[in-house]
Amino acid sequence: MDVETRAFGYDKEAGLVAALLADPTAVPTVSLLAFDREEPVGHILFTRAFLDGLDDQPMIHVLAPLAVTPEYQRRGVGGQLIDAGIRMLKERGSHLVFVLGHKEYYPRHGFRPDAGAQGYPAPYPIPDEVADCWMVQPVSDRGFGVGQGKVRCCDELNKPQHWRDDEADR
Ligand SMILES: CC(C)(COP(=O)(O)OP(=O)(O)OC[C@H]1O[C@@H](n2cnc3c(N)ncnc32)[C@H](O)[C@@H]1OP(=O)(O)O)[C@@H](O)C(=O)NCCC(=O)NCCS
């Protein structure tokens, strides 16, 4: 959690990580910490998500949050965490992974911009000018074959305050 506070410069994301790790609807999670010797320098968390309207719920995930401490940013730590996390999700049988984030960054790690246009609206409406920032990546052979639908996150991440870009919440 210290990693999140140092990376973001405020503690809202650290509180979110604690809540997500205690949320029974978030399992199976993938949570990875990157270390430099004894020091934690990066953290990534993937939590379970669901597709509204499907009777048979495929295993899918959302990446949130990803954090690298300031001194270690732009040295590949974030990329390694994404790639290692996706390898673990594949081993666990996940089919799709979603992320809301920088549209220049995540496509370097396999994410496709504008998941909404591909049949996967976000839990809350994303403004048109940042539609590309809601992204999806298939991680199994079935991938998009699992069906389409509006994405619903685990209970803690599905709260509207996590989907507003609102400085006042921090
Ligand atoms: C965003 C973040 C996770 C990236 O991790 P990282 O280890 O620094 O990233 P990597 O070293 O794997 O990749 C570096 C590339 O990411 C991109 N990048 C990193 N931070 C970025 C930012 N804030 N905005 C846009 N692109 C960014 C750059 O293109 C950079 O490449 P460059 O150095 O050639 O310009 C990290 O900078 C961070 O924790 N930032 C603060 C918290 C945050 O914004 N989290 C993301 C929530 S979606």
mmCIF file of C-alpha atoms and ligand atoms in Angstrom:
data_model
loop_
_atom_site.group_PDB
_atom_site.id
_atom_site.type_symbol
_atom_site.label_atom_id
_atom_site.label_comp_id
_atom_site.label_asym_id
_atom_site.label_seq_id
_atom_site.Cartn_x
_atom_site.Cartn_y
_atom_site.Cartn_z
ATOM 1 C CA MET A 1 0.000 0.000 0.000
ATOM 2 C CA ASP A 2 2.978 2.218 0.659
ATOM 3 C CA VAL A 3 3.869 1.742 -3.015
ATOM 4 C CA GLU A 4 0.529 3.228 -4.096
ATOM 5 C CA THR A 5 0.799 6.211 -1.752
ATOM 6 C CA ARG A 6 4.306 7.022 -2.989
ATOM 7 C CA ALA A 7 3.451 6.466 -6.670
ATOM 8 C CA PHE A 8 0.253 8.494 -6.757
ATOM 9 C CA GLY A 9 1.220 11.072 -4.131
ATOM 10 C CA TYR A 10 -1.984 10.556 -2.125
ATOM 11 C CA ASP A 11 -3.533 7.610 -0.297
ATOM 12 C CA LYS A 12 -6.831 7.039 -2.099
ATOM 13 C CA GLU A 13 -5.382 4.215 -4.215
ATOM 14 C CA ALA A 14 -3.796 2.568 -1.176
ATOM 15 C CA GLY A 15 -7.221 2.446 0.479
ATOM 16 C CA LEU A 16 -8.694 0.997 -2.685
ATOM 17 C CA VAL A 17 -6.099 -1.798 -2.752
ATOM 18 C CA ALA A 18 -6.855 -2.724 0.869
ATOM 19 C CA ALA A 19 -10.587 -2.788 0.140
ATOM 20 C CA LEU A 20 -10.149 -4.848 -3.027
ATOM 21 C CA LEU A 21 -7.984 -7.427 -1.296
ATOM 22 C CA ALA A 22 -10.733 -7.866 1.338
ATOM 23 C CA ASP A 23 -13.576 -8.074 -1.218
ATOM 24 C CA PRO A 24 -14.844 -11.666 -1.660
ATOM 25 C CA THR A 25 -16.313 -10.814 -5.083
ATOM 26 C CA ALA A 26 -12.816 -9.853 -6.328
ATOM 27 C CA VAL A 27 -11.422 -13.406 -6.232
ATOM 28 C CA PRO A 28 -9.500 -14.850 -7.920
ATOM 29 C CA THR A 29 -7.150 -11.893 -7.742
ATOM 30 C CA VAL A 30 -3.622 -11.590 -9.074
ATOM 31 C CA SER A 31 -1.529 -9.265 -6.909
ATOM 32 C CA LEU A 32 2.181 -8.835 -7.640
ATOM 33 C CA LEU A 33 4.803 -6.779 -5.843
ATOM 34 C CA ALA A 34 8.073 -5.820 -7.532
ATOM 35 C CA PHE A 35 11.122 -5.553 -5.276
ATOM 36 C CA ASP A 36 14.558 -4.034 -5.598
ATOM 37 C CA ARG A 37 16.409 -6.091 -3.013
ATOM 38 C CA GLU A 38 14.271 -5.633 0.136
ATOM 39 C CA GLU A 39 12.402 -2.576 -1.076
ATOM 40 C CA PRO A 40 8.948 -2.826 -2.683
ATOM 41 C CA VAL A 41 8.974 -0.544 -5.741
ATOM 42 C CA GLY A 42 5.896 -1.553 -7.734
ATOM 43 C CA HIS A 43 2.507 -3.211 -7.332
ATOM 44 C CA ILE A 44 -0.176 -4.421 -9.715
ATOM 45 C CA LEU A 45 -3.600 -5.807 -8.925
ATOM 46 C CA PHE A 46 -6.078 -7.648 -11.127
ATOM 47 C CA THR A 47 -9.564 -8.375 -9.744
ATOM 48 C CA ARG A 48 -12.447 -10.484 -11.044
ATOM 49 C CA ALA A 49 -15.098 -8.851 -13.202
ATOM 50 C CA PHE A 50 -18.368 -9.917 -14.819
ATOM 51 C CA LEU A 51 -20.291 -9.323 -18.052
ATOM 52 C CA ASP A 52 -23.869 -8.160 -17.505
ATOM 53 C CA GLY A 53 -26.515 -10.231 -19.208
ATOM 54 C CA LEU A 54 -24.601 -13.509 -19.495
ATOM 55 C CA ASP A 55 -25.978 -16.589 -17.675
ATOM 56 C CA ASP A 56 -22.654 -18.351 -17.791
ATOM 57 C CA GLN A 57 -20.117 -15.925 -16.358
ATOM 58 C CA PRO A 58 -16.669 -16.332 -17.956
ATOM 59 C CA MET A 59 -13.651 -15.539 -15.806
ATOM 60 C CA ILE A 60 -12.528 -12.022 -16.746
ATOM 61 C CA HIS A 61 -10.446 -9.416 -14.913
ATOM 62 C CA VAL A 62 -9.827 -5.711 -14.512
ATOM 63 C CA LEU A 63 -6.328 -4.270 -13.969
ATOM 64 C CA ALA A 64 -6.442 -1.605 -11.225
ATOM 65 C CA PRO A 65 -4.354 -0.119 -9.865
ATOM 66 C CA LEU A 66 -0.784 -0.223 -11.197
ATOM 67 C CA ALA A 67 1.774 1.796 -9.293
ATOM 68 C CA VAL A 68 5.542 2.261 -9.448
ATOM 69 C CA THR A 69 7.348 4.440 -6.912
ATOM 70 C CA PRO A 70 8.665 7.710 -8.424
ATOM 71 C CA GLU A 71 12.385 6.816 -8.313
ATOM 72 C CA TYR A 72 11.714 3.593 -10.230
ATOM 73 C CA GLN A 73 9.330 4.929 -12.894
ATOM 74 C CA ARG A 74 10.285 4.713 -16.585
ATOM 75 C CA ARG A 75 12.642 1.799 -15.959
ATOM 76 C CA GLY A 76 10.389 -0.995 -17.170
ATOM 77 C CA VAL A 77 8.998 -2.053 -13.781
ATOM 78 C CA GLY A 78 5.381 -1.301 -14.730
ATOM 79 C CA GLY A 79 5.729 -3.175 -18.003
ATOM 80 C CA GLN A 80 7.205 -6.214 -16.298
ATOM 81 C CA LEU A 81 4.360 -6.247 -13.755
ATOM 82 C CA ILE A 82 1.748 -6.081 -16.540
ATOM 83 C CA ASP A 83 3.395 -8.876 -18.525
ATOM 84 C CA ALA A 84 3.914 -11.133 -15.489
ATOM 85 C CA GLY A 85 0.345 -10.527 -14.293
ATOM 86 C CA ILE A 86 -1.094 -11.412 -17.680
ATOM 87 C CA ARG A 87 0.946 -14.618 -17.775
ATOM 88 C CA MET A 88 -0.558 -15.587 -14.397
ATOM 89 C CA LEU A 89 -4.081 -14.737 -15.556
ATOM 90 C CA LYS A 90 -3.581 -17.003 -18.574
ATOM 91 C CA GLU A 91 -2.468 -19.852 -16.304
ATOM 92 C CA ARG A 92 -5.546 -19.337 -14.156
ATOM 93 C CA GLY A 93 -7.930 -19.483 -17.108
ATOM 94 C CA SER A 94 -8.996 -15.856 -17.422
ATOM 95 C CA HIS A 95 -10.346 -14.840 -20.841
ATOM 96 C CA LEU A 96 -10.372 -11.034 -21.008
ATOM 97 C CA VAL A 97 -8.562 -8.254 -19.153
ATOM 98 C CA PHE A 98 -9.754 -4.647 -19.042
ATOM 99 C CA VAL A 99 -7.991 -1.475 -17.985
ATOM 100 C CA LEU A 100 -8.823 2.228 -17.795
ATOM 101 C CA GLY A 101 -5.558 4.081 -18.286
ATOM 102 C CA HIS A 102 -3.012 5.856 -20.455
ATOM 103 C CA LYS A 103 -3.805 5.153 -24.088
ATOM 104 C CA GLU A 104 -0.153 5.350 -25.173
ATOM 105 C CA TYR A 105 1.080 3.012 -22.455
ATOM 106 C CA TYR A 106 -1.204 -0.016 -22.200
ATOM 107 C CA PRO A 107 -1.353 -0.859 -25.954
ATOM 108 C CA ARG A 108 2.393 -1.596 -25.696
ATOM 109 C CA HIS A 109 1.363 -4.502 -23.504
ATOM 110 C CA GLY A 110 -1.375 -5.930 -25.700
ATOM 111 C CA PHE A 111 -4.404 -3.812 -24.764
ATOM 112 C CA ARG A 112 -6.760 -2.609 -27.499
ATOM 113 C CA PRO A 113 -8.250 0.870 -27.178
ATOM 114 C CA ASP A 114 -11.987 1.578 -26.917
ATOM 115 C CA ALA A 115 -13.363 -1.627 -25.430
ATOM 116 C CA GLY A 116 -16.802 0.002 -25.505
ATOM 117 C CA ALA A 117 -16.763 -0.024 -29.315
ATOM 118 C CA GLN A 118 -15.860 -3.731 -29.183
ATOM 119 C CA GLY A 119 -18.981 -4.652 -27.222
ATOM 120 C CA TYR A 120 -17.733 -4.070 -23.667
ATOM 121 C CA PRO A 121 -19.043 -0.813 -22.189
ATOM 122 C CA ALA A 122 -17.386 0.254 -18.937
ATOM 123 C CA PRO A 123 -19.345 0.049 -15.646
ATOM 124 C CA TYR A 124 -20.007 3.803 -15.899
ATOM 125 C CA PRO A 125 -20.094 5.929 -19.047
ATOM 126 C CA ILE A 126 -16.679 7.015 -20.330
ATOM 127 C CA PRO A 127 -16.660 10.460 -22.036
ATOM 128 C CA ASP A 128 -16.195 10.222 -25.823
ATOM 129 C CA GLU A 129 -12.920 12.142 -25.761
ATOM 130 C CA VAL A 130 -11.311 9.475 -23.528
ATOM 131 C CA ALA A 131 -13.142 6.423 -24.933
ATOM 132 C CA ASP A 132 -9.784 5.033 -26.128
ATOM 133 C CA CYS A 133 -8.576 4.842 -22.519
ATOM 134 C CA TRP A 134 -11.006 2.010 -21.685
ATOM 135 C CA MET A 135 -9.145 -0.978 -23.141
ATOM 136 C CA VAL A 136 -9.427 -4.747 -23.449
ATOM 137 C CA GLN A 137 -7.065 -7.623 -24.122
ATOM 138 C CA PRO A 138 -8.045 -11.254 -24.841
ATOM 139 C CA VAL A 139 -5.841 -13.641 -22.820
ATOM 140 C CA SER A 140 -7.231 -17.067 -23.762
ATOM 141 C CA ASP A 141 -8.041 -18.956 -26.944
ATOM 142 C CA ARG A 142 -11.734 -18.184 -26.414
ATOM 143 C CA GLY A 143 -11.015 -14.525 -25.754
ATOM 144 C CA PHE A 144 -13.794 -12.445 -27.292
ATOM 145 C CA GLY A 145 -15.713 -15.697 -27.921
ATOM 146 C CA VAL A 146 -16.930 -15.671 -24.305
ATOM 147 C CA GLY A 147 -19.590 -13.129 -25.309
ATOM 148 C CA GLN A 148 -20.157 -9.437 -24.921
ATOM 149 C CA GLY A 149 -21.760 -7.225 -22.318
ATOM 150 C CA LYS A 150 -21.336 -4.273 -20.046
ATOM 151 C CA VAL A 151 -18.471 -4.871 -17.648
ATOM 152 C CA ARG A 152 -19.303 -5.026 -13.950
ATOM 153 C CA CYS A 153 -16.385 -5.000 -11.536
ATOM 154 C CA CYS A 154 -16.149 -6.617 -8.135
ATOM 155 C CA ASP A 155 -18.228 -4.773 -5.505
ATOM 156 C CA GLU A 156 -15.480 -2.443 -4.244
ATOM 157 C CA LEU A 157 -14.239 -1.399 -7.688
ATOM 158 C CA ASN A 158 -17.752 -0.999 -9.042
ATOM 159 C CA LYS A 159 -18.405 1.998 -6.770
ATOM 160 C CA PRO A 160 -18.979 5.150 -8.855
ATOM 161 C CA GLN A 161 -16.297 7.201 -7.091
ATOM 162 C CA HIS A 162 -13.596 5.035 -8.688
ATOM 163 C CA TRP A 163 -14.881 5.927 -12.160
ATOM 164 C CA ARG A 164 -14.870 9.700 -11.766
ATOM 165 C CA ASP A 165 -11.805 11.792 -12.452
ATOM 166 C CA ASP A 166 -12.392 13.826 -9.333
ATOM 167 C CA GLU A 167 -9.501 15.434 -7.501
ATOM 168 C CA ALA A 168 -11.799 16.102 -4.549
ATOM 169 C CA ASP A 169 -11.853 12.383 -3.722
ATOM 170 C CA ARG A 170 -8.124 12.135 -3.212
HETATM 171 C C1 LIG B 1 2.164 4.734 -15.034
HETATM 172 C C2 LIG B 1 3.183 3.826 -14.332
HETATM 173 C C3 LIG B 1 2.491 2.673 -13.659
HETATM 174 C C4 LIG B 1 4.139 3.279 -15.419
HETATM 175 O O1 LIG B 1 5.085 2.426 -14.824
HETATM 176 P P1 LIG B 1 6.624 2.554 -15.240
HETATM 177 O O2 LIG B 1 7.369 1.462 -14.567
HETATM 178 O O3 LIG B 1 7.056 3.951 -14.990
HETATM 179 O O4 LIG B 1 6.511 2.292 -16.825
HETATM 180 P P2 LIG B 1 7.527 1.522 -17.755
HETATM 181 O O5 LIG B 1 8.932 1.824 -17.324
HETATM 182 O O6 LIG B 1 7.112 0.110 -17.895
HETATM 183 O O7 LIG B 1 7.224 2.209 -19.133
HETATM 184 C C5 LIG B 1 7.697 3.512 -19.356
HETATM 185 C C6 LIG B 1 6.809 4.162 -20.368
HETATM 186 O O8 LIG B 1 5.512 4.340 -19.831
HETATM 187 C C7 LIG B 1 4.984 5.555 -20.278
HETATM 188 N N1 LIG B 1 4.578 6.305 -19.111
HETATM 189 C C8 LIG B 1 5.011 6.192 -17.849
HETATM 190 N N2 LIG B 1 4.356 7.046 -17.058
HETATM 191 C C9 LIG B 1 3.491 7.690 -17.853
HETATM 192 C C10 LIG B 1 2.536 8.689 -17.629
HETATM 193 N N3 LIG B 1 2.315 9.218 -16.417
HETATM 194 N N4 LIG B 1 1.809 9.128 -18.684
HETATM 195 C C11 LIG B 1 2.006 8.613 -19.921
HETATM 196 N N5 LIG B 1 2.907 7.668 -20.186
HETATM 197 C C12 LIG B 1 3.625 7.213 -19.157
HETATM 198 C C13 LIG B 1 6.025 6.289 -21.041
HETATM 199 O O9 LIG B 1 5.702 6.136 -22.401
HETATM 200 C C14 LIG B 1 7.276 5.541 -20.730
HETATM 201 O O10 LIG B 1 8.091 5.426 -21.835
HETATM 202 P P3 LIG B 1 9.270 6.485 -22.057
HETATM 203 O O11 LIG B 1 10.062 6.487 -20.773
HETATM 204 O O12 LIG B 1 9.987 5.897 -23.220
HETATM 205 O O13 LIG B 1 8.608 7.780 -22.331
HETATM 206 C C15 LIG B 1 4.021 4.615 -13.293
HETATM 207 O O14 LIG B 1 4.649 5.680 -13.944
HETATM 208 C C16 LIG B 1 3.193 5.132 -12.107
HETATM 209 O O15 LIG B 1 3.035 4.427 -11.121
HETATM 210 N N6 LIG B 1 2.700 6.374 -12.195
HETATM 211 C C17 LIG B 1 1.940 6.977 -11.124
HETATM 212 C C18 LIG B 1 0.661 6.247 -10.850
HETATM 213 C C19 LIG B 1 -0.187 6.055 -12.089
HETATM 214 O O16 LIG B 1 -0.423 6.989 -12.858
HETATM 215 N N7 LIG B 1 -0.658 4.799 -12.295
HETATM 216 C C20 LIG B 1 -1.413 4.415 -13.480
HETATM 217 C C21 LIG B 1 -2.854 4.313 -13.183
HETATM 218 S S1 LIG B 1 -3.671 3.795 -14.684
#
